[in-house]
Amino acid sequence: MNVVETREQLAAARAAARGTVAVVMTMGALHEGHAALLRTARAEADTVLLTIFVNPLQFAPGEDFDRYPRTLEADLALAREAGVDIAFTPTPQVMYPQGPPAVRVDPGPAADQLEGASRPGFFHGVLTVVNKLFQLTRPDVAYFGEKDYQQLGMIRAMVRDFDLPIDVRGVPTVREPDGLALSSRNRYLAPAERQAALVLSRALRKAAQAPEPVAAGVAEFATEPQVKLDYFVLTDPMLGPAPAHGPARLLTAAWVGGTRLIDNIEVQLP
Ligand code: PAF
Protein backbone atom coordinates (compact mmCIF):
# COMPACT_ATOMS: atom_id res chain seq x y z
CA MET A 1 0.00 0.00 0.00
CA ASN A 2 1.28 3.42 -1.00
CA VAL A 3 0.68 5.99 1.78
CA VAL A 4 0.78 9.54 0.41
CA GLU A 5 0.38 12.86 2.20
CA THR A 6 1.03 15.62 -0.33
CA ARG A 7 -0.83 16.60 -3.51
CA GLU A 8 2.28 15.82 -5.59
CA GLN A 9 2.59 12.30 -4.12
CA LEU A 10 -1.11 11.69 -4.69
CA ALA A 11 -0.93 12.93 -8.29
CA ALA A 12 1.99 10.56 -9.00
CA ALA A 13 0.21 7.60 -7.39
CA ARG A 14 -3.03 8.41 -9.23
CA ALA A 15 -1.21 8.70 -12.57
CA ALA A 16 0.25 5.23 -12.07
CA ALA A 17 -3.11 3.70 -11.05
CA ARG A 18 -4.49 1.13 -13.45
CA GLY A 19 -8.04 0.29 -14.52
CA THR A 20 -11.14 1.40 -12.65
CA VAL A 21 -10.28 3.61 -9.69
CA ALA A 22 -12.52 3.51 -6.61
CA VAL A 23 -12.38 6.01 -3.77
CA VAL A 24 -13.53 5.52 -0.18
CA MET A 25 -13.50 8.81 1.76
CA THR A 26 -13.26 8.69 5.54
CA MET A 27 -12.32 10.76 8.56
CA GLY A 28 -10.33 7.82 9.96
CA ALA A 29 -11.09 5.97 13.22
CA LEU A 30 -11.87 3.13 10.85
CA HIS A 31 -14.19 0.28 11.89
CA GLU A 32 -15.95 -2.67 10.24
CA GLY A 33 -18.34 -0.27 8.46
CA HIS A 34 -15.39 1.32 6.66
CA ALA A 35 -13.91 -2.14 6.08
CA ALA A 36 -17.16 -3.12 4.30
CA LEU A 37 -16.81 -0.06 2.02
CA LEU A 38 -13.20 -0.96 1.27
CA ARG A 39 -13.96 -4.64 0.67
CA THR A 40 -16.79 -3.73 -1.72
CA ALA A 41 -14.47 -1.35 -3.55
CA ARG A 42 -11.76 -4.04 -3.65
CA ALA A 43 -14.19 -6.54 -5.19
CA GLU A 44 -15.52 -4.11 -7.82
CA ALA A 45 -12.58 -1.92 -8.89
CA ASP A 46 -8.97 -2.38 -10.02
CA THR A 47 -7.44 0.32 -7.82
CA VAL A 48 -8.74 1.23 -4.35
CA LEU A 49 -7.90 4.68 -3.00
CA LEU A 50 -8.70 5.52 0.62
CA THR A 51 -8.72 9.07 1.97
CA ILE A 52 -8.35 9.82 5.68
CA PHE A 53 -8.97 13.43 6.63
CA VAL A 54 -10.78 14.92 9.63
CA ASN A 55 -12.37 17.83 7.80
CA PRO A 56 -12.51 20.92 10.04
CA LEU A 57 -14.99 22.56 7.66
CA GLN A 58 -17.84 20.21 8.60
CA PHE A 59 -17.60 20.77 12.37
CA ALA A 60 -19.37 23.75 13.93
CA PRO A 61 -17.71 25.59 16.83
CA GLY A 62 -18.30 23.53 19.99
CA GLU A 63 -18.66 20.23 18.09
CA ASP A 64 -16.18 17.38 18.51
CA PHE A 65 -13.46 18.33 15.98
CA ASP A 66 -10.71 18.48 18.63
CA ARG A 67 -11.59 15.21 20.31
CA TYR A 68 -12.55 13.31 17.12
CA PRO A 69 -10.57 10.03 17.35
CA ARG A 70 -7.35 10.05 15.34
CA THR A 71 -5.97 6.50 15.00
CA LEU A 72 -3.80 6.63 11.89
CA GLU A 73 -1.60 3.59 12.57
CA ALA A 74 -4.58 1.30 13.26
CA ASP A 75 -6.41 2.80 10.24
CA LEU A 76 -3.50 2.01 7.93
CA ALA A 77 -3.34 -1.56 9.30
CA LEU A 78 -7.07 -2.03 8.54
CA ALA A 79 -6.58 -0.49 5.10
CA ARG A 80 -3.70 -2.86 4.30
CA GLU A 81 -5.81 -5.81 5.44
CA ALA A 82 -8.68 -4.65 3.18
CA GLY A 83 -6.38 -4.48 0.15
CA VAL A 84 -6.19 -0.69 -0.28
CA ASP A 85 -3.68 0.38 -2.94
CA ILE A 86 -3.29 4.09 -2.11
CA ALA A 87 -4.03 5.83 1.20
CA PHE A 88 -4.15 9.64 1.04
CA THR A 89 -3.66 11.18 4.50
CA PRO A 90 -3.42 14.95 3.97
CA THR A 91 -3.00 17.56 6.70
CA PRO A 92 -5.39 20.55 6.83
CA GLN A 93 -2.58 22.63 5.24
CA VAL A 94 -2.46 20.25 2.27
CA MET A 95 -6.25 20.29 1.83
CA TYR A 96 -6.72 24.01 2.51
CA PRO A 97 -3.39 25.73 1.68
CA GLN A 98 -5.05 29.17 1.66
CA GLY A 99 -6.92 28.48 4.92
CA PRO A 100 -10.68 27.94 5.13
CA PRO A 101 -11.99 28.28 1.56
CA ALA A 102 -14.01 31.39 0.70
CA VAL A 103 -15.91 29.51 -2.02
CA ARG A 104 -17.92 26.50 -0.81
CA VAL A 105 -20.44 24.11 -2.31
CA ASP A 106 -24.00 25.30 -1.64
CA PRO A 107 -25.94 22.12 -0.76
CA GLY A 108 -29.29 23.72 -1.66
CA PRO A 109 -32.63 23.40 0.14
CA ALA A 110 -32.36 19.63 0.72
CA ALA A 111 -29.72 20.45 3.34
CA ASP A 112 -32.19 22.51 5.40
CA GLN A 113 -33.77 19.40 6.91
CA LEU A 114 -32.64 16.61 9.26
CA GLU A 115 -28.83 16.74 9.75
CA GLY A 116 -28.58 20.12 8.04
CA ALA A 117 -31.27 21.59 10.33
CA SER A 118 -29.51 20.36 13.47
CA ARG A 119 -26.00 21.07 12.20
CA PRO A 120 -26.08 24.30 10.12
CA GLY A 121 -23.12 24.48 7.73
CA PHE A 122 -22.46 20.73 7.99
CA PHE A 123 -23.31 19.89 4.37
CA HIS A 124 -21.46 22.96 3.03
CA GLY A 125 -18.38 21.50 4.72
CA VAL A 126 -19.01 17.90 3.65
CA LEU A 127 -19.77 18.68 -0.01
CA THR A 128 -16.86 21.11 -0.26
CA VAL A 129 -14.31 18.55 0.95
CA VAL A 130 -15.90 15.70 -1.03
CA ASN A 131 -15.80 17.85 -4.16
CA LYS A 132 -12.13 18.74 -3.53
CA LEU A 133 -11.26 15.09 -2.90
CA PHE A 134 -13.08 14.11 -6.11
CA GLN A 135 -10.92 16.64 -8.03
CA LEU A 136 -7.72 15.39 -6.39
CA THR A 137 -8.40 11.64 -6.67
CA ARG A 138 -10.39 11.60 -9.96
CA PRO A 139 -12.19 8.32 -9.21
CA ASP A 140 -14.46 6.35 -11.55
CA VAL A 141 -16.54 5.12 -8.64
CA ALA A 142 -17.01 6.25 -5.02
CA TYR A 143 -18.44 4.29 -2.09
CA PHE A 144 -20.29 5.87 0.84
CA GLY A 145 -22.12 4.25 3.75
CA GLU A 146 -25.92 4.26 3.99
CA LYS A 147 -25.55 5.01 7.71
CA ASP A 148 -25.06 8.65 6.66
CA TYR A 149 -28.11 8.40 4.44
CA GLN A 150 -28.73 12.11 3.89
CA GLN A 151 -25.01 12.65 3.19
CA LEU A 152 -25.14 9.90 0.54
CA GLY A 153 -28.14 11.61 -1.09
CA MET A 154 -26.48 15.04 -1.01
CA ILE A 155 -23.29 13.65 -2.60
CA ARG A 156 -25.36 11.94 -5.32
CA ALA A 157 -27.16 15.24 -5.97
CA MET A 158 -23.85 17.15 -6.20
CA VAL A 159 -22.41 14.61 -8.65
CA ARG A 160 -25.58 14.88 -10.78
CA ASP A 161 -25.84 18.68 -10.64
CA PHE A 162 -22.11 19.30 -11.25
CA ASP A 163 -21.91 16.67 -14.04
CA LEU A 164 -19.11 14.81 -12.29
CA PRO A 165 -18.26 11.57 -14.16
CA ILE A 166 -18.38 9.45 -10.99
CA ASP A 167 -20.58 6.47 -10.12
CA VAL A 168 -21.64 6.92 -6.47
CA ARG A 169 -22.57 3.65 -4.75
CA GLY A 170 -24.16 3.22 -1.32
CA VAL A 171 -23.13 0.36 0.97
CA PRO A 172 -25.52 -0.96 3.67
CA THR A 173 -24.95 -0.04 7.32
CA VAL A 174 -22.89 -2.49 9.37
CA ARG A 175 -24.27 -3.20 12.85
CA GLU A 176 -23.05 -4.78 16.08
CA PRO A 177 -24.81 -8.08 16.88
CA ASP A 178 -27.15 -6.16 19.24
CA GLY A 179 -28.19 -3.73 16.48
CA LEU A 180 -26.04 -0.65 17.21
CA ALA A 181 -24.96 0.92 13.92
CA LEU A 182 -21.17 1.15 13.71
CA SER A 183 -19.87 4.70 14.01
CA SER A 184 -16.51 6.22 14.85
CA ARG A 185 -18.35 8.17 17.55
CA ASN A 186 -19.48 4.99 19.37
CA ARG A 187 -16.11 5.00 21.09
CA TYR A 188 -17.19 8.11 23.04
CA LEU A 189 -19.91 6.07 24.78
CA ALA A 190 -19.49 4.90 28.39
CA PRO A 191 -20.83 1.34 28.95
CA ALA A 192 -24.22 2.55 30.28
CA GLU A 193 -24.53 5.00 27.38
CA ARG A 194 -23.72 2.30 24.87
CA GLN A 195 -26.57 0.23 26.33
CA ALA A 196 -28.92 3.23 26.17
CA ALA A 197 -27.85 3.93 22.55
CA LEU A 198 -29.49 0.68 21.46
CA VAL A 199 -32.79 2.59 21.53
CA LEU A 200 -31.98 4.09 18.11
CA SER A 201 -31.93 0.79 16.22
CA ARG A 202 -34.69 -0.68 18.42
CA ALA A 203 -37.02 2.25 17.71
CA LEU A 204 -36.34 1.99 13.98
CA ARG A 205 -37.05 -1.76 13.95
CA LYS A 206 -40.28 -1.39 15.97
CA ALA A 207 -41.45 1.55 13.87
CA ALA A 208 -40.86 -0.39 10.66
CA GLN A 209 -43.45 -2.97 11.83
CA ALA A 210 -45.99 -0.51 13.28
CA PRO A 211 -49.12 0.91 11.59
CA GLU A 212 -48.07 4.41 12.78
CA PRO A 213 -44.27 4.23 12.37
CA VAL A 214 -43.32 7.67 13.66
CA ALA A 215 -45.56 7.48 16.74
CA ALA A 216 -44.18 4.00 17.51
CA GLY A 217 -40.59 5.14 17.15
CA VAL A 218 -41.04 8.22 19.31
CA ALA A 219 -42.81 6.10 21.97
CA GLU A 220 -39.83 3.74 22.05
CA PHE A 221 -37.47 6.66 22.69
CA ALA A 222 -39.66 7.66 25.65
CA THR A 223 -38.64 4.37 27.33
CA GLU A 224 -34.97 5.49 27.42
CA PRO A 225 -34.66 8.68 29.55
CA GLN A 226 -30.84 8.83 29.08
CA VAL A 227 -31.34 9.54 25.38
CA LYS A 228 -32.59 12.86 24.00
CA LEU A 229 -34.35 12.46 20.66
CA ASP A 230 -33.47 15.02 17.97
CA TYR A 231 -35.67 13.72 15.14
CA PHE A 232 -37.50 10.57 14.08
CA VAL A 233 -39.00 10.87 10.62
CA LEU A 234 -40.51 8.84 7.81
CA THR A 235 -39.65 9.95 4.26
CA ASP A 236 -39.62 8.53 0.77
CA PRO A 237 -36.31 6.92 -0.31
CA MET A 238 -35.12 10.29 -1.73
CA LEU A 239 -35.93 12.05 1.60
CA GLY A 240 -39.08 13.66 0.16
CA PRO A 241 -42.50 13.52 1.86
CA ALA A 242 -43.49 10.08 3.20
CA PRO A 243 -45.40 8.00 0.64
CA ALA A 244 -48.76 6.35 1.43
CA HIS A 245 -47.32 2.91 0.66
CA GLY A 246 -44.28 1.23 -0.89
CA PRO A 247 -40.59 1.85 -0.20
CA ALA A 248 -39.77 4.49 2.41
CA ARG A 249 -37.02 5.41 4.87
CA LEU A 250 -37.07 5.90 8.63
CA LEU A 251 -34.33 8.19 9.95
CA THR A 252 -33.40 9.23 13.45
CA ALA A 253 -30.84 11.26 15.37
CA ALA A 254 -30.43 11.46 19.14
CA TRP A 255 -28.08 12.61 21.87
CA VAL A 256 -26.70 9.93 24.17
CA GLY A 257 -25.05 12.03 26.85
CA GLY A 258 -22.67 14.30 24.92
CA THR A 259 -22.62 12.08 21.83
CA ARG A 260 -24.90 12.66 18.85
CA LEU A 261 -25.73 9.47 16.93
CA ILE A 262 -27.71 8.87 13.74
CA ASP A 263 -29.28 5.77 12.19
CA ASN A 264 -31.83 4.85 9.52
CA ILE A 265 -33.48 1.86 7.89
CA GLU A 266 -35.37 1.03 4.75
CA VAL A 267 -39.06 0.27 5.27
CA GLN A 268 -41.84 -1.10 3.07
CA LEU A 269 -45.19 0.57 3.85
CA PRO A 270 -48.11 -1.84 3.27
O1 PAF B 1 -18.71 10.45 6.27
C1 PAF B 1 -17.59 10.95 6.54
O2 PAF B 1 -16.73 10.32 7.14
C2 PAF B 1 -17.30 12.38 6.08
O3 PAF B 1 -18.43 13.17 6.15
C3 PAF B 1 -16.67 12.45 4.68
C4 PAF B 1 -17.61 11.95 3.60
C5 PAF B 1 -15.38 11.63 4.65
C6 PAF B 1 -16.31 13.91 4.36
O4 PAF B 1 -15.43 14.43 5.29
mmCIF file of C-alpha atoms and ligand atoms in Angstrom:
data_model
loop_
_atom_site.group_PDB
_atom_site.id
_atom_site.type_symbol
_atom_site.label_atom_id
_atom_site.label_comp_id
_atom_site.label_asym_id
_atom_site.label_seq_id
_atom_site.Cartn_x
_atom_site.Cartn_y
_atom_site.Cartn_z
ATOM 1 C CA MET A 1 0.000 0.000 0.000
ATOM 2 C CA ASN A 2 1.281 3.416 -0.998
ATOM 3 C CA VAL A 3 0.680 5.986 1.783
ATOM 4 C CA VAL A 4 0.779 9.542 0.412
ATOM 5 C CA GLU A 5 0.381 12.859 2.197
ATOM 6 C CA THR A 6 1.034 15.619 -0.334
ATOM 7 C CA ARG A 7 -0.826 16.601 -3.508
ATOM 8 C CA GLU A 8 2.278 15.820 -5.589
ATOM 9 C CA GLN A 9 2.593 12.303 -4.120
ATOM 10 C CA LEU A 10 -1.108 11.692 -4.687
ATOM 11 C CA ALA A 11 -0.925 12.926 -8.293
ATOM 12 C CA ALA A 12 1.987 10.564 -8.999
ATOM 13 C CA ALA A 13 0.212 7.598 -7.393
ATOM 14 C CA ARG A 14 -3.029 8.414 -9.225
ATOM 15 C CA ALA A 15 -1.213 8.704 -12.571
ATOM 16 C CA ALA A 16 0.247 5.225 -12.069
ATOM 17 C CA ALA A 17 -3.107 3.700 -11.051
ATOM 18 C CA ARG A 18 -4.492 1.131 -13.450
ATOM 19 C CA GLY A 19 -8.040 0.285 -14.517
ATOM 20 C CA THR A 20 -11.143 1.402 -12.654
ATOM 21 C CA VAL A 21 -10.283 3.608 -9.691
ATOM 22 C CA ALA A 22 -12.519 3.512 -6.612
ATOM 23 C CA VAL A 23 -12.376 6.006 -3.771
ATOM 24 C CA VAL A 24 -13.534 5.518 -0.179
ATOM 25 C CA MET A 25 -13.496 8.811 1.760
ATOM 26 C CA THR A 26 -13.264 8.691 5.544
ATOM 27 C CA MET A 27 -12.323 10.758 8.559
ATOM 28 C CA GLY A 28 -10.332 7.820 9.963
ATOM 29 C CA ALA A 29 -11.091 5.970 13.222
ATOM 30 C CA LEU A 30 -11.873 3.126 10.845
ATOM 31 C CA HIS A 31 -14.185 0.284 11.886
ATOM 32 C CA GLU A 32 -15.951 -2.669 10.242
ATOM 33 C CA GLY A 33 -18.342 -0.275 8.458
ATOM 34 C CA HIS A 34 -15.392 1.317 6.664
ATOM 35 C CA ALA A 35 -13.910 -2.137 6.082
ATOM 36 C CA ALA A 36 -17.159 -3.118 4.301
ATOM 37 C CA LEU A 37 -16.809 -0.064 2.020
ATOM 38 C CA LEU A 38 -13.195 -0.965 1.272
ATOM 39 C CA ARG A 39 -13.959 -4.639 0.666
ATOM 40 C CA THR A 40 -16.793 -3.733 -1.724
ATOM 41 C CA ALA A 41 -14.467 -1.348 -3.550
ATOM 42 C CA ARG A 42 -11.762 -4.042 -3.653
ATOM 43 C CA ALA A 43 -14.195 -6.538 -5.191
ATOM 44 C CA GLU A 44 -15.518 -4.111 -7.822
ATOM 45 C CA ALA A 45 -12.575 -1.918 -8.887
ATOM 46 C CA ASP A 46 -8.967 -2.378 -10.021
ATOM 47 C CA THR A 47 -7.443 0.315 -7.815
ATOM 48 C CA VAL A 48 -8.736 1.233 -4.348
ATOM 49 C CA LEU A 49 -7.904 4.676 -3.004
ATOM 50 C CA LEU A 50 -8.705 5.518 0.620
ATOM 51 C CA THR A 51 -8.715 9.070 1.967
ATOM 52 C CA ILE A 52 -8.353 9.824 5.677
ATOM 53 C CA PHE A 53 -8.967 13.433 6.626
ATOM 54 C CA VAL A 54 -10.777 14.924 9.627
ATOM 55 C CA ASN A 55 -12.369 17.828 7.795
ATOM 56 C CA PRO A 56 -12.508 20.917 10.035
ATOM 57 C CA LEU A 57 -14.993 22.565 7.665
ATOM 58 C CA GLN A 58 -17.837 20.214 8.603
ATOM 59 C CA PHE A 59 -17.597 20.774 12.374
ATOM 60 C CA ALA A 60 -19.373 23.752 13.930
ATOM 61 C CA PRO A 61 -17.708 25.587 16.830
ATOM 62 C CA GLY A 62 -18.302 23.532 19.985
ATOM 63 C CA GLU A 63 -18.657 20.234 18.089
ATOM 64 C CA ASP A 64 -16.181 17.376 18.507
ATOM 65 C CA PHE A 65 -13.463 18.327 15.981
ATOM 66 C CA ASP A 66 -10.710 18.480 18.629
ATOM 67 C CA ARG A 67 -11.590 15.209 20.306
ATOM 68 C CA TYR A 68 -12.553 13.309 17.117
ATOM 69 C CA PRO A 69 -10.568 10.028 17.352
ATOM 70 C CA ARG A 70 -7.348 10.049 15.337
ATOM 71 C CA THR A 71 -5.974 6.504 15.004
ATOM 72 C CA LEU A 72 -3.796 6.632 11.890
ATOM 73 C CA GLU A 73 -1.595 3.588 12.574
ATOM 74 C CA ALA A 74 -4.582 1.300 13.256
ATOM 75 C CA ASP A 75 -6.412 2.798 10.245
ATOM 76 C CA LEU A 76 -3.504 2.005 7.931
ATOM 77 C CA ALA A 77 -3.342 -1.559 9.297
ATOM 78 C CA LEU A 78 -7.072 -2.030 8.541
ATOM 79 C CA ALA A 79 -6.575 -0.487 5.104
ATOM 80 C CA ARG A 80 -3.698 -2.863 4.303
ATOM 81 C CA GLU A 81 -5.810 -5.808 5.440
ATOM 82 C CA ALA A 82 -8.683 -4.655 3.182
ATOM 83 C CA GLY A 83 -6.381 -4.478 0.151
ATOM 84 C CA VAL A 84 -6.185 -0.693 -0.281
ATOM 85 C CA ASP A 85 -3.677 0.376 -2.945
ATOM 86 C CA ILE A 86 -3.293 4.087 -2.114
ATOM 87 C CA ALA A 87 -4.028 5.833 1.204
ATOM 88 C CA PHE A 88 -4.145 9.640 1.039
ATOM 89 C CA THR A 89 -3.663 11.184 4.502
ATOM 90 C CA PRO A 90 -3.421 14.952 3.973
ATOM 91 C CA THR A 91 -3.004 17.558 6.701
ATOM 92 C CA PRO A 92 -5.394 20.550 6.834
ATOM 93 C CA GLN A 93 -2.584 22.631 5.235
ATOM 94 C CA VAL A 94 -2.464 20.246 2.268
ATOM 95 C CA MET A 95 -6.249 20.292 1.826
ATOM 96 C CA TYR A 96 -6.723 24.012 2.514
ATOM 97 C CA PRO A 97 -3.394 25.729 1.678
ATOM 98 C CA GLN A 98 -5.054 29.173 1.663
ATOM 99 C CA GLY A 99 -6.918 28.482 4.915
ATOM 100 C CA PRO A 100 -10.680 27.939 5.129
ATOM 101 C CA PRO A 101 -11.989 28.276 1.561
ATOM 102 C CA ALA A 102 -14.013 31.386 0.703
ATOM 103 C CA VAL A 103 -15.910 29.514 -2.017
ATOM 104 C CA ARG A 104 -17.916 26.498 -0.813
ATOM 105 C CA VAL A 105 -20.442 24.113 -2.305
ATOM 106 C CA ASP A 106 -23.995 25.297 -1.645
ATOM 107 C CA PRO A 107 -25.936 22.124 -0.761
ATOM 108 C CA GLY A 108 -29.289 23.720 -1.663
ATOM 109 C CA PRO A 109 -32.632 23.400 0.142
ATOM 110 C CA ALA A 110 -32.360 19.627 0.718
ATOM 111 C CA ALA A 111 -29.724 20.453 3.342
ATOM 112 C CA ASP A 112 -32.189 22.507 5.395
ATOM 113 C CA GLN A 113 -33.771 19.401 6.908
ATOM 114 C CA LEU A 114 -32.636 16.606 9.263
ATOM 115 C CA GLU A 115 -28.830 16.743 9.753
ATOM 116 C CA GLY A 116 -28.584 20.116 8.043
ATOM 117 C CA ALA A 117 -31.269 21.592 10.332
ATOM 118 C CA SER A 118 -29.511 20.361 13.465
ATOM 119 C CA ARG A 119 -25.996 21.074 12.195
ATOM 120 C CA PRO A 120 -26.080 24.304 10.123
ATOM 121 C CA GLY A 121 -23.124 24.475 7.727
ATOM 122 C CA PHE A 122 -22.461 20.731 7.986
ATOM 123 C CA PHE A 123 -23.311 19.891 4.372
ATOM 124 C CA HIS A 124 -21.462 22.957 3.029
ATOM 125 C CA GLY A 125 -18.382 21.499 4.721
ATOM 126 C CA VAL A 126 -19.012 17.905 3.651
ATOM 127 C CA LEU A 127 -19.765 18.683 -0.007
ATOM 128 C CA THR A 128 -16.856 21.113 -0.259
ATOM 129 C CA VAL A 129 -14.311 18.554 0.947
ATOM 130 C CA VAL A 130 -15.896 15.702 -1.033
ATOM 131 C CA ASN A 131 -15.796 17.852 -4.161
ATOM 132 C CA LYS A 132 -12.126 18.742 -3.529
ATOM 133 C CA LEU A 133 -11.259 15.087 -2.899
ATOM 134 C CA PHE A 134 -13.076 14.108 -6.114
ATOM 135 C CA GLN A 135 -10.915 16.642 -8.026
ATOM 136 C CA LEU A 136 -7.716 15.388 -6.390
ATOM 137 C CA THR A 137 -8.401 11.643 -6.670
ATOM 138 C CA ARG A 138 -10.393 11.600 -9.958
ATOM 139 C CA PRO A 139 -12.191 8.316 -9.208
ATOM 140 C CA ASP A 140 -14.464 6.350 -11.551
ATOM 141 C CA VAL A 141 -16.536 5.119 -8.641
ATOM 142 C CA ALA A 142 -17.014 6.248 -5.025
ATOM 143 C CA TYR A 143 -18.440 4.286 -2.093
ATOM 144 C CA PHE A 144 -20.290 5.871 0.836
ATOM 145 C CA GLY A 145 -22.121 4.246 3.751
ATOM 146 C CA GLU A 146 -25.924 4.262 3.989
ATOM 147 C CA LYS A 147 -25.548 5.006 7.713
ATOM 148 C CA ASP A 148 -25.061 8.651 6.661
ATOM 149 C CA TYR A 149 -28.112 8.398 4.439
ATOM 150 C CA GLN A 150 -28.725 12.111 3.891
ATOM 151 C CA GLN A 151 -25.012 12.647 3.187
ATOM 152 C CA LEU A 152 -25.145 9.904 0.537
ATOM 153 C CA GLY A 153 -28.140 11.609 -1.093
ATOM 154 C CA MET A 154 -26.476 15.035 -1.007
ATOM 155 C CA ILE A 155 -23.287 13.646 -2.605
ATOM 156 C CA ARG A 156 -25.359 11.943 -5.321
ATOM 157 C CA ALA A 157 -27.158 15.243 -5.970
ATOM 158 C CA MET A 158 -23.851 17.148 -6.201
ATOM 159 C CA VAL A 159 -22.408 14.605 -8.652
ATOM 160 C CA ARG A 160 -25.581 14.875 -10.775
ATOM 161 C CA ASP A 161 -25.843 18.676 -10.640
ATOM 162 C CA PHE A 162 -22.112 19.300 -11.252
ATOM 163 C CA ASP A 163 -21.912 16.667 -14.042
ATOM 164 C CA LEU A 164 -19.105 14.807 -12.290
ATOM 165 C CA PRO A 165 -18.259 11.569 -14.157
ATOM 166 C CA ILE A 166 -18.381 9.447 -10.991
ATOM 167 C CA ASP A 167 -20.582 6.474 -10.120
ATOM 168 C CA VAL A 168 -21.644 6.923 -6.467
ATOM 169 C CA ARG A 169 -22.569 3.649 -4.746
ATOM 170 C CA GLY A 170 -24.162 3.216 -1.322
ATOM 171 C CA VAL A 171 -23.131 0.362 0.975
ATOM 172 C CA PRO A 172 -25.516 -0.958 3.674
ATOM 173 C CA THR A 173 -24.949 -0.037 7.319
ATOM 174 C CA VAL A 174 -22.891 -2.494 9.365
ATOM 175 C CA ARG A 175 -24.270 -3.201 12.851
ATOM 176 C CA GLU A 176 -23.046 -4.777 16.078
ATOM 177 C CA PRO A 177 -24.811 -8.076 16.876
ATOM 178 C CA ASP A 178 -27.150 -6.159 19.243
ATOM 179 C CA GLY A 179 -28.190 -3.730 16.484
ATOM 180 C CA LEU A 180 -26.040 -0.654 17.214
ATOM 181 C CA ALA A 181 -24.956 0.921 13.922
ATOM 182 C CA LEU A 182 -21.168 1.152 13.709
ATOM 183 C CA SER A 183 -19.872 4.697 14.014
ATOM 184 C CA SER A 184 -16.507 6.218 14.849
ATOM 185 C CA ARG A 185 -18.353 8.172 17.555
ATOM 186 C CA ASN A 186 -19.480 4.990 19.366
ATOM 187 C CA ARG A 187 -16.106 5.003 21.092
ATOM 188 C CA TYR A 188 -17.192 8.111 23.041
ATOM 189 C CA LEU A 189 -19.909 6.074 24.778
ATOM 190 C CA ALA A 190 -19.490 4.904 28.385
ATOM 191 C CA PRO A 191 -20.835 1.341 28.949
ATOM 192 C CA ALA A 192 -24.223 2.547 30.282
ATOM 193 C CA GLU A 193 -24.526 5.004 27.384
ATOM 194 C CA ARG A 194 -23.720 2.296 24.871
ATOM 195 C CA GLN A 195 -26.565 0.228 26.328
ATOM 196 C CA ALA A 196 -28.917 3.226 26.165
ATOM 197 C CA ALA A 197 -27.851 3.927 22.548
ATOM 198 C CA LEU A 198 -29.493 0.679 21.462
ATOM 199 C CA VAL A 199 -32.787 2.589 21.531
ATOM 200 C CA LEU A 200 -31.982 4.089 18.108
ATOM 201 C CA SER A 201 -31.928 0.785 16.217
ATOM 202 C CA ARG A 202 -34.689 -0.680 18.417
ATOM 203 C CA ALA A 203 -37.020 2.253 17.709
ATOM 204 C CA LEU A 204 -36.342 1.990 13.978
ATOM 205 C CA ARG A 205 -37.055 -1.756 13.949
ATOM 206 C CA LYS A 206 -40.277 -1.392 15.974
ATOM 207 C CA ALA A 207 -41.446 1.552 13.873
ATOM 208 C CA ALA A 208 -40.864 -0.391 10.663
ATOM 209 C CA GLN A 209 -43.446 -2.970 11.830
ATOM 210 C CA ALA A 210 -45.989 -0.514 13.277
ATOM 211 C CA PRO A 211 -49.124 0.909 11.594
ATOM 212 C CA GLU A 212 -48.075 4.411 12.780
ATOM 213 C CA PRO A 213 -44.273 4.226 12.366
ATOM 214 C CA VAL A 214 -43.316 7.667 13.660
ATOM 215 C CA ALA A 215 -45.561 7.477 16.745
ATOM 216 C CA ALA A 216 -44.183 3.996 17.514
ATOM 217 C CA GLY A 217 -40.591 5.136 17.146
ATOM 218 C CA VAL A 218 -41.035 8.223 19.307
ATOM 219 C CA ALA A 219 -42.811 6.099 21.972
ATOM 220 C CA GLU A 220 -39.834 3.740 22.052
ATOM 221 C CA PHE A 221 -37.471 6.659 22.689
ATOM 222 C CA ALA A 222 -39.655 7.664 25.650
ATOM 223 C CA THR A 223 -38.636 4.375 27.333
ATOM 224 C CA GLU A 224 -34.974 5.495 27.418
ATOM 225 C CA PRO A 225 -34.659 8.678 29.546
ATOM 226 C CA GLN A 226 -30.843 8.827 29.084
ATOM 227 C CA VAL A 227 -31.337 9.538 25.377
ATOM 228 C CA LYS A 228 -32.594 12.855 23.999
ATOM 229 C CA LEU A 229 -34.352 12.464 20.660
ATOM 230 C CA ASP A 230 -33.473 15.025 17.974
ATOM 231 C CA TYR A 231 -35.671 13.720 15.144
ATOM 232 C CA PHE A 232 -37.503 10.566 14.082
ATOM 233 C CA VAL A 233 -38.997 10.867 10.617
ATOM 234 C CA LEU A 234 -40.513 8.839 7.811
ATOM 235 C CA THR A 235 -39.646 9.945 4.261
ATOM 236 C CA ASP A 236 -39.618 8.527 0.770
ATOM 237 C CA PRO A 237 -36.305 6.925 -0.310
ATOM 238 C CA MET A 238 -35.125 10.286 -1.728
ATOM 239 C CA LEU A 239 -35.928 12.050 1.600
ATOM 240 C CA GLY A 240 -39.081 13.662 0.165
ATOM 241 C CA PRO A 241 -42.502 13.517 1.864
ATOM 242 C CA ALA A 242 -43.492 10.081 3.197
ATOM 243 C CA PRO A 243 -45.402 7.995 0.639
ATOM 244 C CA ALA A 244 -48.762 6.348 1.434
ATOM 245 C CA HIS A 245 -47.317 2.912 0.658
ATOM 246 C CA GLY A 246 -44.280 1.225 -0.891
ATOM 247 C CA PRO A 247 -40.595 1.849 -0.200
ATOM 248 C CA ALA A 248 -39.766 4.486 2.408
ATOM 249 C CA ARG A 249 -37.015 5.408 4.872
ATOM 250 C CA LEU A 250 -37.069 5.900 8.628
ATOM 251 C CA LEU A 251 -34.326 8.189 9.954
ATOM 252 C CA THR A 252 -33.401 9.229 13.447
ATOM 253 C CA ALA A 253 -30.838 11.263 15.374
ATOM 254 C CA ALA A 254 -30.427 11.461 19.140
ATOM 255 C CA TRP A 255 -28.085 12.613 21.872
ATOM 256 C CA VAL A 256 -26.704 9.929 24.166
ATOM 257 C CA GLY A 257 -25.049 12.032 26.851
ATOM 258 C CA GLY A 258 -22.668 14.298 24.924
ATOM 259 C CA THR A 259 -22.622 12.077 21.835
ATOM 260 C CA ARG A 260 -24.904 12.659 18.853
ATOM 261 C CA LEU A 261 -25.727 9.468 16.934
ATOM 262 C CA ILE A 262 -27.706 8.868 13.738
ATOM 263 C CA ASP A 263 -29.281 5.774 12.191
ATOM 264 C CA ASN A 264 -31.828 4.847 9.516
ATOM 265 C CA ILE A 265 -33.485 1.863 7.888
ATOM 266 C CA GLU A 266 -35.369 1.031 4.747
ATOM 267 C CA VAL A 267 -39.061 0.270 5.267
ATOM 268 C CA GLN A 268 -41.842 -1.103 3.071
ATOM 269 C CA LEU A 269 -45.186 0.567 3.854
ATOM 270 C CA PRO A 270 -48.105 -1.838 3.266
HETATM 271 O O1 PAF B 1 -18.711 10.449 6.269
HETATM 272 C C1 PAF B 1 -17.590 10.947 6.537
HETATM 273 O O2 PAF B 1 -16.730 10.324 7.143
HETATM 274 C C2 PAF B 1 -17.299 12.377 6.081
HETATM 275 O O3 PAF B 1 -18.434 13.171 6.148
HETATM 276 C C3 PAF B 1 -16.667 12.446 4.685
HETATM 277 C C4 PAF B 1 -17.606 11.950 3.598
HETATM 278 C C5 PAF B 1 -15.381 11.627 4.653
HETATM 279 C C6 PAF B 1 -16.306 13.908 4.360
HETATM 280 O O4 PAF B 1 -15.425 14.432 5.291
#
